[in-house]
Short mmCIF file of C-alpha atoms and ligand atoms in Angstrom, two decimals:
data_model
loop_
_atom_site.label_atom_id
_atom_site.label_comp_id
_atom_site.label_asym_id
_atom_site.label_seq_id
_atom_site.Cartn_x
_atom_site.Cartn_y
_atom_site.Cartn_z
CA MET M 1 -25.33 150.07 177.16
CA GLU M 2 -24.84 153.05 175.24
CA ASN M 3 -26.55 153.41 171.62
CA LYS M 4 -24.12 153.79 169.05
CA THR M 5 -25.16 156.10 166.46
CA VAL M 6 -25.04 154.70 162.61
CA LEU M 7 -26.39 158.02 160.74
CA ASN M 8 -25.91 161.38 161.81
CA VAL M 9 -27.52 164.27 159.78
CA ASP M 10 -26.25 167.39 160.91
CA ASN M 11 -28.05 170.89 159.89
CA ILE M 12 -28.68 169.87 156.45
CA VAL M 13 -29.72 172.86 154.11
CA MET M 14 -30.89 171.89 150.37
CA GLN M 15 -31.38 175.01 148.19
CA PHE M 16 -32.70 174.05 144.55
CA GLY M 17 -32.53 177.65 143.02
CA GLY M 18 -35.14 179.84 144.88
CA LEU M 19 -36.57 176.69 146.61
CA ARG M 20 -35.17 175.43 150.14
CA ALA M 21 -35.99 171.72 149.98
CA ILE M 22 -34.32 171.22 153.03
CA ASP M 23 -34.34 173.54 155.64
CA GLY M 24 -32.11 173.09 158.69
CA VAL M 25 -32.67 169.22 159.50
CA SER M 26 -30.87 167.34 162.10
CA PHE M 27 -31.39 163.73 163.41
CA SER M 28 -29.38 160.80 164.05
CA ILE M 29 -29.99 157.06 164.31
CA ASN M 30 -28.85 154.31 166.37
CA GLU M 31 -27.46 151.04 165.45
CA ALA M 32 -30.37 148.58 164.66
CA GLU M 33 -32.90 151.17 164.83
CA ILE M 34 -35.88 151.40 162.56
CA PHE M 35 -36.25 155.32 162.08
CA GLY M 36 -39.18 156.73 160.11
CA LEU M 37 -39.00 159.99 158.39
CA ILE M 38 -42.16 161.31 157.32
CA GLY M 39 -44.26 164.52 156.03
CA PRO M 40 -46.51 165.62 153.51
CA ASN M 41 -45.90 165.60 149.94
CA GLY M 42 -43.14 167.74 148.82
CA ALA M 43 -41.73 167.94 152.63
CA GLY M 44 -38.27 167.12 151.41
CA LYS M 45 -38.13 163.28 152.42
CA THR M 46 -36.80 161.84 149.24
CA THR M 47 -34.47 164.87 148.77
CA MET M 48 -32.90 163.75 152.24
CA PHE M 49 -32.30 160.27 150.76
CA ASN M 50 -30.66 161.88 147.96
CA VAL M 51 -28.47 163.75 150.30
CA ILE M 52 -27.70 160.82 152.54
CA THR M 53 -26.64 158.74 149.42
CA SER M 54 -24.65 161.82 148.14
CA ASN M 55 -26.60 162.00 145.15
CA TYR M 56 -27.33 165.52 146.09
CA LYS M 57 -24.50 167.56 147.51
CA PRO M 58 -26.14 169.67 150.56
CA THR M 59 -25.91 173.40 150.30
CA SER M 60 -24.56 173.25 153.92
CA GLY M 61 -24.34 170.52 156.70
CA CYS M 62 -22.87 167.18 157.07
CA VAL M 63 -24.06 163.76 156.74
CA SER M 64 -21.85 160.88 158.78
CA LEU M 65 -22.14 157.14 158.76
CA GLY M 66 -20.20 156.03 161.96
CA ASP M 67 -17.09 158.06 162.17
CA ILE M 68 -17.19 158.57 158.49
CA THR M 69 -18.33 161.80 156.70
CA ILE M 70 -20.46 161.03 153.64
CA THR M 71 -20.72 164.44 152.50
CA GLY M 72 -18.69 164.96 149.13
CA LEU M 73 -18.08 161.28 148.28
CA LYS M 74 -19.04 160.00 145.33
CA PRO M 75 -22.52 157.92 145.55
CA ASN M 76 -20.82 154.65 144.51
CA VAL M 77 -18.32 155.13 147.45
CA VAL M 78 -21.20 155.62 149.72
CA VAL M 79 -22.57 152.34 148.79
CA ASN M 80 -19.31 150.90 149.39
CA LYS M 81 -19.34 152.34 152.71
CA GLY M 82 -22.57 150.62 153.54
CA ILE M 83 -25.58 152.53 152.69
CA ALA M 84 -28.18 151.01 150.06
CA ARG M 85 -31.63 152.12 148.99
CA THR M 86 -34.66 151.25 147.44
CA PHE M 87 -36.86 153.96 145.49
CA GLN M 88 -40.16 155.51 145.50
CA ASN M 89 -40.82 154.84 141.72
CA ILE M 90 -39.47 151.15 141.60
CA ARG M 91 -35.99 151.11 139.62
CA LEU M 92 -35.67 147.72 138.41
CA PHE M 93 -34.06 146.56 134.99
CA GLY M 94 -37.50 145.48 133.44
CA SER M 95 -35.88 143.52 130.47
CA MET M 96 -33.77 141.50 132.92
CA THR M 97 -34.51 138.33 135.29
CA VAL M 98 -35.07 138.86 139.00
CA LEU M 99 -31.98 137.07 139.76
CA GLU M 100 -29.81 139.31 137.32
CA ASN M 101 -31.28 142.33 139.10
CA VAL M 102 -30.01 141.01 142.31
CA LEU M 103 -26.71 140.41 140.62
CA ILE M 104 -26.08 144.17 139.88
CA GLY M 105 -26.03 144.60 143.82
CA PHE M 106 -22.99 142.14 143.74
CA ASP M 107 -20.75 144.12 141.29
CA ARG M 108 -18.84 145.98 143.49
CA ALA M 109 -17.44 142.53 145.15
CA ILE M 110 -16.56 140.97 142.02
CA HIS M 111 -12.80 141.39 140.89
CA TYR M 112 -11.48 140.04 137.57
CA SER M 113 -9.60 141.43 134.61
CA PHE M 114 -11.21 142.39 131.46
CA LEU M 115 -9.56 139.36 129.45
CA GLU M 116 -11.10 136.99 132.09
CA ALA M 117 -14.65 138.59 131.47
CA ALA M 118 -14.40 138.50 128.15
CA LEU M 119 -12.95 134.93 127.94
CA HIS M 120 -15.46 133.56 130.91
CA VAL M 121 -12.65 132.10 132.50
CA GLY M 122 -10.53 132.32 135.75
CA ARG M 123 -11.73 134.45 138.48
CA PHE M 124 -14.56 135.85 136.23
CA PHE M 125 -16.19 132.45 136.20
CA SER M 126 -15.83 131.61 139.95
CA ALA M 127 -16.82 134.92 141.02
CA GLU M 128 -20.27 134.87 138.85
CA ARG M 129 -20.85 131.60 140.13
CA LYS M 130 -20.41 132.41 143.75
CA ALA M 131 -22.68 135.81 143.23
CA LYS M 132 -25.36 133.83 141.87
CA GLU M 133 -25.32 131.51 144.68
CA GLU M 134 -25.32 134.24 146.98
CA ALA M 135 -28.10 136.33 145.04
CA MET M 136 -30.28 133.08 145.18
CA LYS M 137 -29.75 132.73 149.25
CA ILE M 138 -30.86 136.27 149.34
CA LEU M 139 -33.96 135.64 147.25
CA GLU M 140 -34.80 132.58 149.18
CA TYR M 141 -34.36 134.62 152.41
CA ILE M 142 -36.99 137.48 150.90
CA GLY M 143 -39.20 134.73 149.74
CA ILE M 144 -39.24 135.27 146.18
CA ALA M 145 -36.76 132.68 144.77
CA GLN M 146 -39.47 130.82 142.98
CA HIS M 147 -39.39 134.17 140.58
CA ALA M 148 -35.56 134.05 140.10
CA ASN M 149 -35.79 133.58 136.47
CA ALA M 150 -38.66 135.64 135.70
CA LEU M 151 -38.53 139.13 134.11
CA ALA M 152 -38.62 141.44 136.89
CA THR M 153 -41.59 143.40 135.12
CA ASN M 154 -43.80 140.33 135.30
CA LEU M 155 -43.79 140.23 139.10
CA SER M 156 -46.52 141.66 141.13
CA TYR M 157 -45.87 145.39 142.49
CA GLY M 158 -45.31 143.78 146.03
CA ASN M 159 -42.79 141.19 144.59
CA GLN M 160 -40.90 144.11 142.48
CA ARG M 161 -40.57 146.23 145.78
CA LYS M 162 -38.82 143.14 147.34
CA VAL M 163 -36.73 142.56 144.37
CA GLU M 164 -35.23 146.20 145.00
CA ILE M 165 -34.68 144.87 148.86
CA ALA M 166 -32.96 142.10 147.68
CA ARG M 167 -30.85 144.19 145.45
CA ALA M 168 -30.00 146.47 148.18
CA LEU M 169 -29.31 143.68 150.45
CA ALA M 170 -26.65 142.22 147.92
CA THR M 171 -24.39 145.06 148.58
CA SER M 172 -24.13 144.21 152.34
CA PRO M 173 -25.40 147.44 153.99
CA SER M 174 -24.91 148.36 157.34
CA LEU M 175 -27.90 151.22 156.60
CA LEU M 176 -30.89 150.57 154.37
CA LEU M 177 -33.12 153.40 153.07
CA LEU M 178 -36.56 152.28 151.99
CA ASP M 179 -38.58 155.21 150.07
CA GLU M 180 -42.31 154.36 150.76
CA PRO M 181 -41.54 150.64 150.75
CA ALA M 182 -45.42 149.44 151.43
CA ALA M 183 -46.58 151.91 148.51
CA GLY M 184 -49.11 150.00 146.44
CA MET M 185 -48.94 146.91 148.47
CA ASN M 186 -52.35 145.33 149.91
CA PRO M 187 -52.88 144.77 153.60
CA LYS M 188 -51.45 141.28 153.84
CA GLU M 189 -48.11 142.44 151.75
CA THR M 190 -47.67 145.25 153.95
CA SER M 191 -47.83 143.35 157.28
CA GLU M 192 -45.38 140.77 155.80
CA LEU M 193 -43.15 143.41 154.67
CA ALA M 194 -43.26 144.98 158.35
CA GLN M 195 -42.10 141.39 159.47
CA LEU M 196 -39.36 140.99 157.02
CA ILE M 197 -37.96 144.58 157.60
CA PHE M 198 -37.83 143.38 161.53
CA LYS M 199 -36.29 140.13 160.50
CA MET M 200 -33.54 141.77 158.50
CA ARG M 201 -32.99 144.09 161.21
CA ASP M 202 -32.28 141.30 163.79
CA ASP M 203 -30.60 138.91 161.60
CA PHE M 204 -28.28 141.77 159.86
CA LYS M 205 -27.96 144.00 162.69
CA LEU M 206 -29.48 146.43 159.86
CA THR M 207 -30.11 150.16 160.85
CA VAL M 208 -33.15 151.11 158.80
CA LEU M 209 -34.41 154.51 157.87
CA LEU M 210 -37.71 154.77 156.04
CA ILE M 211 -40.17 157.16 154.33
CA GLU M 212 -43.77 156.04 154.63
CA HIS M 213 -47.18 157.57 154.37
CA ASP M 214 -49.16 154.43 155.86
CA MET M 215 -48.78 155.74 159.49
CA SER M 216 -49.89 152.21 160.85
CA PHE M 217 -47.14 150.67 159.13
CA VAL M 218 -44.84 153.28 160.58
CA ASN M 219 -46.00 152.87 164.03
CA THR M 220 -45.63 149.10 163.81
CA LEU M 221 -41.87 149.49 162.95
CA CYS M 222 -40.58 152.82 164.05
CA GLU M 223 -40.17 153.80 167.70
CA ARG M 224 -39.02 157.36 166.65
CA VAL M 225 -39.84 159.54 163.81
CA MET M 226 -38.76 162.70 162.21
CA VAL M 227 -41.47 164.70 160.60
CA LEU M 228 -40.56 167.28 157.93
CA ASP M 229 -42.85 170.27 156.88
CA TYR M 230 -42.03 172.38 153.83
CA GLY M 231 -38.18 171.17 154.33
CA LYS M 232 -38.46 172.40 157.99
CA PRO M 233 -38.45 169.85 161.00
CA LEU M 234 -41.98 170.05 162.72
CA PHE M 235 -41.20 167.01 165.09
CA SER M 236 -38.74 164.58 166.38
CA GLY M 237 -39.27 162.11 168.97
CA LYS M 238 -41.60 159.22 169.66
CA THR M 239 -44.01 157.99 167.11
CA GLN M 240 -46.66 157.77 169.42
CA ASP M 241 -46.11 161.09 170.45
CA ALA M 242 -46.08 162.40 166.91
CA ILE M 243 -49.34 160.85 166.16
CA ASN M 244 -50.84 162.92 169.48
CA ASP M 245 -48.88 165.88 168.43
CA LYS M 246 -51.40 168.84 167.50
CA THR M 247 -49.09 170.49 165.06
CA VAL M 248 -48.02 167.28 163.38
CA ILE M 249 -51.90 166.45 163.02
CA ALA M 250 -52.54 169.84 161.33
CA ALA M 251 -49.78 169.84 158.88
CA TYR M 252 -49.96 166.06 157.95
CA LEU M 253 -52.02 163.69 159.83
CA GLY M 254 -55.31 165.22 159.64
CA ASP M 255 -55.04 164.30 155.95
CA ILE M 256 -54.10 160.88 156.04
CA ASP M 257 -55.69 157.79 156.97
CA TYR M 258 -54.01 155.99 160.02
CA ALA M 259 -55.64 152.83 161.74
N1 ATP D 1 -33.47 168.11 141.88
C1 ATP D 1 -34.70 169.08 142.13
N2 ATP D 1 -34.66 169.98 141.55
C2 ATP D 1 -35.58 171.01 142.07
N3 ATP D 1 -36.25 170.98 142.83
C3 ATP D 1 -36.25 169.45 143.43
C4 ATP D 1 -35.53 168.53 143.10
N4 ATP D 1 -35.74 167.60 143.88
C5 ATP D 1 -36.79 167.72 144.54
N5 ATP D 1 -37.10 169.31 144.53
C6 ATP D 1 -38.38 169.83 145.01
O1 ATP D 1 -37.86 169.70 146.32
C7 ATP D 1 -39.12 169.44 147.12
C8 ATP D 1 -39.25 168.69 148.01
O2 ATP D 1 -39.30 167.13 147.27
P1 ATP D 1 -39.28 165.64 147.65
O3 ATP D 1 -39.44 164.71 146.72
O4 ATP D 1 -37.97 165.78 148.55
O5 ATP D 1 -40.55 165.76 148.62
P2 ATP D 1 -41.07 164.26 149.46
O6 ATP D 1 -41.47 164.81 150.84
O7 ATP D 1 -40.17 163.28 149.08
O8 ATP D 1 -42.50 164.25 148.78
P3 ATP D 1 -43.22 162.96 148.34
O9 ATP D 1 -44.16 162.33 149.64
O10 ATP D 1 -44.41 163.62 147.30
O11 ATP D 1 -42.44 162.02 147.85
C9 ATP D 1 -40.46 169.55 146.12
O12 ATP D 1 -40.99 171.02 145.91
C10 ATP D 1 -39.85 169.23 144.92
O13 ATP D 1 -40.62 169.49 143.87
#
């Protein structure tokens, strides 16, 4: 059976003044694939995420999700098309509970009038109740339902990362972008996270693009990777081949631990 391409990144260039943060990068990801985007600090990985989510408009090149061209769409429209992300520096609303943070992900699916919302009646009430039920189901699925009513900032670092994943899942994505999801996690949390990512992929037919410096984590999850260096494509192919590639080792892997 032929692989279905979910994400196609075509010859992206992203210029910031005199700096070319991404310089002619192309890759594509198949449905239900877990694909790694790796490279040294400043290589352009997060910038690539911002281009894919349309937070940055690339200087040239094109991103498509299935048959839809994403480039030029507004970021909220891109979420509606099925792309969700988490952030390298966790971005949760610290003064809100875990449940409320996840409910934010449902906002696009809730339809009610201003009056209904102001009076807490009609479609507002039933939509809110339904969203809460769905959010609780996601928290249970992720394994943090017991923290639903805790303030997000009071959770451990690892659990805060899980709340970000829960919020992303609430938007029903077809493509999930994870920016350094294992950063700050201990080995047990990291291995549980890897299992969760496999499970989400299988249960939701989710396609995953992840940025990660932990090469053992990348090697566990990703069959293929794209390696960037100073914005340029350095290597694209099987993770095992990247680990043994002399140019990749010289530019990147020589400096980091991977067991
Ligand atoms: N909005 C921006 N304006 C100007 N320069 C930027 C902007 N965003 C990123 N850069 C620059 O682009 C380059 C790539 O940054 P980016 O954050 O994408 O790298 P990265 O590979 O994600 O690094 P890290 O592993 O440290 O997160 C860096 O030199 C960075 O300073």
